[in-house]
Short mmCIF file of C-alpha atoms in Angstrom, two decimals:
data_model
loop_
_atom_site.label_atom_id
_atom_site.label_comp_id
_atom_site.label_asym_id
_atom_site.label_seq_id
_atom_site.Cartn_x
_atom_site.Cartn_y
_atom_site.Cartn_z
CA UNK A 11 19.02 21.29 6.62
CA UNK A 12 17.78 23.31 3.66
CA UNK A 13 18.70 21.94 0.24
CA UNK A 14 18.30 23.83 -3.02
CA UNK A 15 15.76 22.40 -5.41
CA UNK A 16 17.34 22.43 -8.89
CA UNK A 17 15.18 22.08 -11.97
CA UNK A 18 14.98 18.43 -13.02
CA UNK A 19 16.61 17.69 -16.36
CA UNK A 20 14.41 15.34 -18.35
CA UNK A 21 16.14 12.78 -20.56
CA UNK A 22 14.65 13.07 -24.03
CA UNK A 23 16.43 9.97 -25.35
CA UNK A 24 16.17 6.82 -23.28
CA UNK A 25 17.99 3.53 -23.94
CA UNK A 26 16.16 1.14 -26.22
CA UNK A 27 15.35 -2.36 -24.95
CA UNK A 28 17.69 -5.14 -25.96
CA UNK A 29 15.84 -7.84 -23.99
CA UNK A 30 12.35 -9.18 -24.65
CA UNK A 31 10.12 -10.91 -22.10
CA UNK A 32 7.06 -12.99 -22.78
CA UNK A 33 3.86 -11.97 -21.03
CA UNK A 34 4.17 -15.07 -18.83
CA UNK A 35 7.75 -14.22 -17.86
CA UNK A 36 6.72 -10.70 -16.91
CA UNK A 37 3.83 -12.03 -14.82
CA UNK A 38 6.10 -14.41 -12.92
CA UNK A 39 8.71 -11.72 -12.34
CA UNK A 40 6.00 -9.45 -10.92
CA UNK A 41 4.70 -12.20 -8.63
CA UNK A 42 8.16 -12.95 -7.28
CA UNK A 43 8.95 -9.28 -6.77
CA UNK A 44 5.75 -8.91 -4.73
CA UNK A 45 6.46 -11.96 -2.57
CA UNK A 46 3.93 -14.40 -4.06
CA UNK A 47 6.26 -16.80 -5.84
CA UNK A 48 8.86 -18.83 -4.00
CA UNK A 49 9.29 -19.56 -0.31
CA UNK A 50 8.26 -16.60 1.86
CA UNK A 51 10.95 -14.96 3.99
CA UNK A 52 9.59 -16.01 7.35
CA UNK A 53 12.78 -14.95 9.13
CA UNK A 54 12.20 -11.39 7.95
CA UNK A 55 8.54 -11.60 8.97
CA UNK A 56 6.24 -8.61 8.68
CA UNK A 57 9.11 -6.14 8.71
CA UNK A 58 10.74 -8.05 5.89
CA UNK A 59 7.53 -7.82 3.86
CA UNK A 60 7.38 -4.06 4.46
CA UNK A 61 11.00 -3.53 3.42
CA UNK A 62 10.50 -5.74 0.37
CA UNK A 63 7.39 -3.91 -0.81
CA UNK A 64 8.58 -0.44 0.17
CA UNK A 65 5.02 0.72 0.93
CA UNK A 66 1.91 -0.80 2.54
CA UNK A 67 -1.28 1.15 1.94
CA UNK A 68 -3.58 2.04 4.83
CA UNK A 69 -7.35 2.22 4.57
CA UNK A 70 -10.23 2.64 6.99
CA UNK A 71 -12.26 -0.33 5.69
CA UNK A 72 -12.09 -3.42 7.86
CA UNK A 73 -13.86 -6.61 6.79
CA UNK A 74 -11.71 -9.63 7.64
CA UNK A 75 -9.09 -7.20 8.91
CA UNK A 76 -7.69 -3.85 7.86
CA UNK A 77 -5.79 -3.78 4.60
CA UNK A 78 -2.35 -3.26 6.16
CA UNK A 79 -2.91 -6.49 8.12
CA UNK A 80 -4.02 -8.37 5.01
CA UNK A 81 -0.78 -7.54 3.18
CA UNK A 82 1.59 -9.68 5.32
CA UNK A 83 -1.13 -12.30 5.79
CA UNK A 84 -1.37 -12.78 2.02
CA UNK A 85 2.37 -13.45 1.80
CA UNK A 86 3.21 -15.17 5.09
CA UNK A 87 -0.02 -16.86 6.09
CA UNK A 88 -1.68 -16.65 9.48
CA UNK A 89 0.45 -14.00 11.18
CA UNK A 90 -1.15 -12.84 14.42
CA UNK A 91 -2.77 -9.43 14.09
CA UNK A 92 -1.05 -8.17 17.25
CA UNK A 93 2.24 -9.37 15.79
CA UNK A 94 1.55 -7.37 12.63
CA UNK A 95 0.83 -4.15 14.52
CA UNK A 96 3.88 -4.55 16.76
CA UNK A 97 6.12 -5.23 13.77
CA UNK A 98 4.99 -2.06 12.04
CA UNK A 99 4.95 0.35 14.95
CA UNK A 100 7.63 -0.61 17.47
CA UNK A 101 11.35 0.14 17.68
CA UNK A 102 11.24 2.96 15.11
CA UNK A 103 11.02 0.59 12.14
CA UNK A 104 8.35 2.45 10.17
CA UNK A 105 6.51 5.71 9.68
CA UNK A 106 3.34 6.80 7.91
CA UNK A 107 3.48 9.25 5.03
CA UNK A 108 1.99 10.01 1.62
CA UNK A 109 3.36 7.55 -0.94
CA UNK A 110 0.99 5.61 -3.21
CA UNK A 111 -1.62 6.89 -0.77
CA UNK A 112 -1.41 7.06 3.02
CA UNK A 113 1.13 4.27 3.53
CA UNK A 114 3.29 2.61 6.13
CA UNK A 115 6.86 3.00 4.92
CA UNK A 116 10.15 1.48 6.10
CA UNK A 117 11.98 4.03 8.23
CA UNK A 118 14.94 3.74 5.84
CA UNK A 119 12.86 5.63 3.30
CA UNK A 120 12.51 8.76 5.44
CA UNK A 121 15.29 10.62 3.54
CA UNK A 122 13.77 9.69 0.16
CA UNK A 123 10.62 11.73 0.78
CA UNK A 124 12.49 14.96 1.46
CA UNK A 125 11.48 16.12 -2.03
CA UNK A 126 7.80 15.82 -1.11
CA UNK A 127 8.24 17.50 2.26
CA UNK A 128 10.01 20.43 0.57
CA UNK A 129 7.30 20.69 -2.10
CA UNK A 130 4.63 20.81 0.59
CA UNK A 131 6.53 23.52 2.44
CA UNK A 132 6.83 25.62 -0.70
CA UNK A 133 3.13 25.24 -1.51
CA UNK A 134 2.29 26.57 1.92
CA UNK A 135 -0.84 24.52 2.65
CA UNK A 136 -2.65 21.35 1.68
CA UNK A 137 -6.46 21.24 1.76
CA UNK A 138 -7.15 23.41 4.77
CA UNK A 139 -5.91 26.91 5.58
CA UNK A 140 -4.73 27.75 9.09
CA UNK A 141 -6.11 30.91 10.65
CA UNK A 142 -2.83 31.55 12.49
CA UNK A 143 -0.18 29.14 11.19
CA UNK A 144 2.65 30.34 13.40
CA UNK A 145 0.72 30.21 16.66
CA UNK A 146 -1.12 26.96 15.89
CA UNK A 147 1.92 25.00 14.76
CA UNK A 148 4.02 26.29 17.64
CA UNK A 149 1.35 25.16 20.12
CA UNK A 150 1.35 21.65 18.64
CA UNK A 151 5.14 21.37 18.72
CA UNK A 152 5.29 22.64 22.28
CA UNK A 153 2.76 20.02 23.41
CA UNK A 154 4.66 17.20 21.70
CA UNK A 155 7.95 18.32 23.24
CA UNK A 156 6.40 18.47 26.68
CA UNK A 157 4.08 15.45 26.65
CA UNK A 158 5.50 12.99 24.10
CA UNK A 159 3.58 11.28 21.27
CA UNK A 160 -0.09 12.31 21.07
CA UNK A 161 -3.16 11.84 18.90
CA UNK A 162 -5.03 14.84 17.53
CA UNK A 163 -7.73 14.22 20.15
CA UNK A 164 -5.12 14.36 22.89
CA UNK A 165 -3.70 17.53 21.34
CA UNK A 166 -7.07 19.22 21.69
CA UNK A 167 -9.53 17.65 19.28
CA UNK A 168 -9.69 16.77 15.60
CA UNK A 169 -13.08 18.32 14.74
CA UNK A 170 -14.31 21.90 15.04
CA UNK A 171 -17.89 20.99 15.91
CA UNK A 172 -19.24 21.42 12.38
CA UNK A 173 -19.56 18.88 9.60
CA UNK A 174 -17.60 15.63 9.98
CA UNK A 175 -14.95 16.75 7.50
CA UNK A 176 -14.37 20.13 9.14
CA UNK A 177 -11.08 19.83 10.99
CA UNK A 178 -10.17 21.84 14.06
CA UNK A 179 -7.31 24.34 13.91
CA UNK A 180 -5.20 21.87 15.90
CA UNK A 181 -5.88 19.01 13.46
CA UNK A 182 -5.06 21.23 10.47
CA UNK A 183 -1.84 22.34 12.17
CA UNK A 184 -0.60 18.86 13.04
CA UNK A 185 -1.42 17.50 9.59
CA UNK A 186 0.45 20.41 8.03
CA UNK A 187 3.45 19.65 10.24
CA UNK A 188 3.17 16.00 9.15
CA UNK A 189 3.20 17.05 5.48
CA UNK A 190 6.35 19.10 5.96
CA UNK A 191 8.17 16.60 8.18
CA UNK A 192 8.16 18.67 11.35
CA UNK A 193 6.19 15.89 13.02
CA UNK A 194 6.06 12.17 12.23
CA UNK A 195 3.22 9.70 12.46
CA UNK A 196 4.92 7.07 14.57
CA UNK A 197 1.99 4.68 14.92
CA UNK A 198 -1.77 4.26 14.81
CA UNK A 199 -3.68 3.86 18.06
CA UNK A 200 -7.36 2.93 17.79
CA UNK A 201 -6.98 3.93 14.13
CA UNK A 202 -5.93 7.44 15.16
CA UNK A 203 -2.58 8.77 14.06
CA UNK A 204 -0.07 9.22 16.84
CA UNK A 205 2.18 12.21 16.18
CA UNK A 206 5.72 12.60 17.45
CA UNK A 207 8.80 14.73 16.88
CA UNK A 208 11.20 13.50 14.20
CA UNK A 209 14.15 13.45 16.58
CA UNK A 210 12.33 10.88 18.69
CA UNK A 211 10.73 8.85 15.90
CA UNK A 212 13.49 8.69 13.27
CA UNK A 213 16.95 7.19 13.98
CA UNK A 214 19.73 9.78 13.96
CA UNK A 215 21.44 8.30 10.89
CA UNK A 216 18.29 8.82 8.83
CA UNK A 217 17.09 12.11 10.31
CA UNK A 218 18.13 14.43 7.50
CA UNK A 219 16.88 16.00 4.31
CA UNK A 220 20.30 16.09 2.67
CA UNK A 221 19.22 14.36 -0.53
CA UNK A 222 18.33 16.75 -3.34
CA UNK A 223 15.14 16.20 -5.31
CA UNK A 224 16.83 14.31 -8.11
CA UNK A 225 18.47 11.81 -5.77
CA UNK A 226 15.22 11.29 -3.86
CA UNK A 227 13.44 10.52 -7.11
CA UNK A 228 16.22 8.32 -8.45
CA UNK A 229 16.11 6.17 -5.33
CA UNK A 230 12.32 5.93 -5.28
CA UNK A 231 12.21 4.96 -8.96
CA UNK A 232 14.87 2.28 -8.38
CA UNK A 233 12.98 0.96 -5.34
CA UNK A 234 9.66 0.94 -7.21
CA UNK A 235 11.32 -1.05 -10.00
CA UNK A 236 12.58 -3.58 -7.47
CA UNK A 237 9.17 -3.92 -5.84
CA UNK A 238 7.40 -4.31 -9.19
CA UNK A 239 10.05 -6.50 -10.82
CA UNK A 240 9.08 -5.12 -14.20
CA UNK A 241 6.84 -2.20 -15.13
CA UNK A 242 6.11 0.55 -17.57
CA UNK A 243 6.96 4.17 -16.88
CA UNK A 244 3.38 4.67 -15.68
CA UNK A 245 3.58 1.61 -13.39
CA UNK A 246 6.77 2.90 -11.80
CA UNK A 247 5.37 6.42 -11.38
CA UNK A 248 2.18 5.11 -9.78
CA UNK A 249 3.98 3.13 -7.08
CA UNK A 250 4.90 6.24 -5.07
CA UNK A 251 2.61 8.60 -7.02
CA UNK A 252 5.40 10.41 -8.84
CA UNK A 253 4.83 12.57 -11.90
CA UNK A 254 5.80 11.28 -15.31
CA UNK A 255 8.44 13.94 -15.86
CA UNK A 256 9.95 13.15 -12.47
CA UNK A 257 10.37 9.53 -13.52
CA UNK A 258 11.72 10.50 -16.92
CA UNK A 259 14.36 12.68 -15.31
CA UNK A 260 15.97 9.80 -13.43
CA UNK A 261 15.07 6.57 -15.25
CA UNK A 262 18.35 6.38 -17.14
CA UNK A 263 20.29 6.64 -13.86
CA UNK A 264 18.06 4.36 -11.81
CA UNK A 265 19.82 1.11 -12.63
CA UNK A 266 16.64 -0.33 -14.15
CA UNK A 267 17.00 -2.15 -17.46
CA UNK A 268 14.84 -1.31 -20.50
CA UNK A 269 12.90 -4.34 -21.74
CA UNK A 270 10.12 -5.12 -24.19
CA UNK A 271 7.22 -7.20 -22.88
CA UNK A 272 4.95 -9.18 -25.16
CA UNK A 273 1.56 -7.56 -25.51
CA UNK A 274 2.26 -4.54 -23.34
CA UNK A 275 2.56 -2.07 -26.20
CA UNK A 276 4.83 0.24 -24.20
CA UNK A 277 8.46 0.09 -23.20
CA UNK A 278 9.05 -1.41 -19.78
CA UNK A 279 11.83 -1.32 -17.24
CA UNK A 280 13.01 -4.22 -15.11
CA UNK A 281 15.04 -4.69 -11.97
CA UNK A 282 18.30 -6.33 -13.15
CA UNK A 283 18.23 -8.66 -10.14
CA UNK A 284 14.78 -9.85 -11.24
CA UNK A 285 16.20 -10.76 -14.65
CA UNK A 286 19.20 -12.61 -13.25
CA UNK A 287 17.33 -15.76 -12.20
CA UNK A 288 14.25 -17.54 -13.52
CA UNK A 289 11.32 -17.11 -11.10
CA UNK A 290 10.55 -20.51 -9.58
CA UNK A 291 8.90 -21.89 -6.49
CA UNK A 292 5.56 -22.35 -4.84
CA UNK A 293 2.68 -20.03 -5.69
CA UNK A 294 0.64 -18.62 -2.83
CA UNK A 295 -3.08 -19.34 -2.77
CA UNK A 296 -4.71 -16.49 -0.91
CA UNK A 297 -7.25 -13.68 -0.90
CA UNK A 298 -5.89 -10.23 -1.68
CA UNK A 299 -6.87 -6.87 -0.28
CA UNK A 300 -8.03 -4.56 -3.10
CA UNK A 301 -5.30 -2.22 -1.77
CA UNK A 302 -2.55 -4.83 -2.11
CA UNK A 303 0.36 -3.45 -4.15
CA UNK A 304 0.08 -6.45 -6.49
CA UNK A 305 -3.30 -5.16 -7.70
CA UNK A 306 -3.66 -1.53 -6.53
CA UNK A 307 -2.87 -0.28 -10.06
CA UNK A 308 -5.97 -1.46 -11.94
CA UNK A 309 -4.55 -0.88 -15.44
CA UNK A 310 -1.43 -2.88 -14.60
CA UNK A 311 -3.59 -5.64 -13.12
CA UNK A 312 -5.57 -5.91 -16.34
CA UNK A 313 -2.40 -5.92 -18.43
CA UNK A 314 -0.60 -8.60 -16.42
CA UNK A 315 -3.46 -10.84 -15.31
CA UNK A 316 -6.28 -10.08 -17.75
CA UNK A 317 -8.38 -9.39 -14.66
CA UNK A 318 -10.63 -6.36 -14.27
CA UNK A 319 -11.18 -5.35 -10.68
CA UNK A 320 -12.83 -2.33 -9.09
CA UNK A 321 -13.37 -1.43 -5.46
CA UNK A 322 -17.13 -1.06 -5.03
CA UNK A 323 -17.27 0.02 -1.39
CA UNK A 324 -18.36 3.49 -2.47
CA UNK A 325 -20.71 2.29 -5.21
CA UNK A 326 -24.43 2.25 -4.28
CA UNK A 327 -25.34 -1.28 -3.25
CA UNK A 328 -27.82 -1.92 -6.13
CA UNK A 329 -25.11 -1.07 -8.66
CA UNK A 330 -22.38 -3.32 -7.26
CA UNK A 331 -21.30 -6.20 -9.46
CA UNK A 332 -19.06 -8.12 -7.06
CA UNK A 333 -19.71 -6.69 -3.59
CA UNK A 334 -18.62 -4.14 -1.02
CA UNK A 335 -15.03 -5.36 -0.49
CA UNK A 336 -14.49 -7.99 -3.17
CA UNK A 337 -11.09 -9.63 -2.67
CA UNK A 338 -9.32 -11.17 -5.68
CA UNK A 339 -8.35 -14.83 -5.36
CA UNK A 340 -4.70 -15.49 -6.23
CA UNK A 341 -4.01 -19.12 -7.13
CA UNK A 342 -1.38 -20.72 -9.31
CA UNK A 343 0.01 -17.32 -10.18
CA UNK A 344 -3.33 -16.19 -11.67
CA UNK A 345 -6.22 -14.11 -10.42
CA UNK A 346 -8.75 -16.92 -10.44
CA UNK A 347 -11.85 -15.28 -8.99
CA UNK A 348 -13.07 -12.95 -6.27
CA UNK A 349 -15.15 -13.02 -3.12
CA UNK A 350 -16.87 -10.40 -0.98
CA UNK A 351 -16.37 -11.72 2.57
CA UNK A 352 -18.13 -10.92 5.80
CA UNK A 353 -18.31 -12.26 9.34
CA UNK A 354 -21.34 -13.35 11.33
CA UNK A 355 -20.20 -14.47 14.75
CA UNK A 356 -17.83 -17.42 14.22
CA UNK A 357 -18.85 -17.85 10.59
CA UNK A 358 -17.02 -16.42 7.60
CA UNK A 359 -19.64 -15.62 4.97
CA UNK A 360 -18.87 -15.46 1.26
CA UNK A 361 -21.57 -12.91 0.53
CA UNK A 362 -20.85 -13.06 -3.18
CA UNK A 363 -18.23 -14.93 -5.16
CA UNK A 364 -17.30 -15.60 -8.73
CA UNK A 365 -14.73 -17.82 -10.41
CA UNK A 366 -12.79 -17.09 -13.56
CA UNK A 367 -12.84 -20.82 -14.39
CA UNK A 368 -14.70 -23.80 -12.97
CA UNK A 369 -11.39 -25.30 -11.91
CA UNK A 370 -10.86 -22.50 -9.36
CA UNK A 371 -13.33 -23.92 -6.81
CA UNK A 372 -10.68 -25.89 -4.82
CA UNK A 373 -8.44 -22.82 -4.58
CA UNK A 374 -11.36 -20.64 -3.46
CA UNK A 375 -12.28 -23.15 -0.75
CA UNK A 376 -8.67 -23.36 0.40
CA UNK A 377 -8.37 -19.59 0.61
CA UNK A 378 -11.68 -19.22 2.45
CA UNK A 379 -10.78 -21.80 5.09
CA UNK A 380 -7.35 -20.26 5.64
CA UNK A 381 -8.90 -16.81 6.04
CA UNK A 382 -11.54 -18.18 8.39
CA UNK A 383 -8.97 -19.77 10.67
CA UNK A 384 -6.90 -16.58 10.67
CA UNK A 385 -9.79 -14.44 11.94
CA UNK A 386 -11.07 -17.03 14.41
CA UNK A 387 -14.04 -18.38 12.46
CA UNK A 388 -15.10 -22.02 12.68
CA UNK A 389 -17.53 -22.15 9.76
CA UNK A 390 -17.59 -20.91 6.16
CA UNK A 391 -20.86 -20.29 4.34
CA UNK A 392 -21.44 -19.36 0.72
CA UNK A 393 -24.33 -16.94 0.46
CA UNK A 394 -24.33 -16.10 -3.25
CA UNK A 395 -22.29 -16.94 -6.31
CA UNK A 396 -22.21 -15.86 -9.91
CA UNK A 397 -24.00 -19.07 -10.86
CA UNK A 398 -25.62 -22.04 -9.08
CA UNK A 399 -22.88 -24.26 -10.49
CA UNK A 400 -20.12 -22.13 -8.95
CA UNK A 401 -21.90 -22.06 -5.59
CA UNK A 402 -22.30 -25.85 -5.62
CA UNK A 403 -18.67 -26.43 -6.61
CA UNK A 404 -17.27 -24.19 -3.87
CA UNK A 405 -19.62 -25.62 -1.22
CA UNK A 406 -18.55 -29.14 -2.12
CA UNK A 407 -14.89 -28.18 -1.83
CA UNK A 408 -15.47 -26.43 1.48
CA UNK A 409 -17.03 -29.62 2.85
CA UNK A 410 -14.20 -31.76 1.52
CA UNK A 411 -11.54 -29.46 2.99
CA UNK A 412 -13.20 -28.82 6.33
CA UNK A 413 -10.49 -28.73 9.04
#
């Protein structure tokens, strides 16, 4: 169904905050909203985590596991990797689309991204230009109707025989159809997207683009506020990669409450449910993927935790400070250090680690042993640390906590 795209009306005067939060209160609200404070919802499992977060980022890097597997692990503990994949990709519970980045999204959010599908359609192309859009897209749709869900390789090949980044006409066509919602990524198979028709992949009750742009944005802003607990305008915009004026146009109608947070320097907005009860409960001790939604916004991470973190996978090795895939250590509601892990046979290797305080060694050892057991390792070895004292402290704790 085609829906008109009215010009968004931006609110020039937003409500002023009447509630103030301390920096510690804001940090605890954010931790609870992201599933790291309080008892985890084990009944909801992986699907519950996905619905709670609203988006789980995908990435090609796999060290302990791929990032989308690390997200539920960090919150629930040692969930089987097959269980994670089945939870995401079976029974039409999720789809992949462009949100914060390429993300797994709860299927309930399909209508909310109609604004982005329409914008893509109006733009006419993404990065690549089709030589014959009508013929190429029709050929893809005909194959999917006839043969069911297929990868780009099964559709005829993803590459055109040139450089690695040069897509084939078929790959360009199916990705264009994905952008505009005429096909859906229903799962990943061997890390390849599996494309399907929306009428097969999306439940009938959700298979519509009836929401106008403003309502799509209002819902996404409200959901981002719930997933963050509390955040600035920029935090909220970053969650689903909205533009600032898009957020401004709907903030006043989103249901989020304006608040002032100690030390933030900018007005913030909070989920009213997050303000209704004091965050209490057990803190998770775990290693975080750099693509975890708790830390994927680096400026927010610095503001809330006083912790500077950068992904160095694409930094030349001699220039790396903390390692290829350094994972922050979450302990006691703080980011207490980081470790660049690797695997050698049945040994988990801490190739490089650092602690924010000397008292973080027990938490680092606990997190390393839990991660080792999850990926089937029987030993943990510290290769390098920021200082000999940190290496000795973590090694001693690893010995003391050996299963």
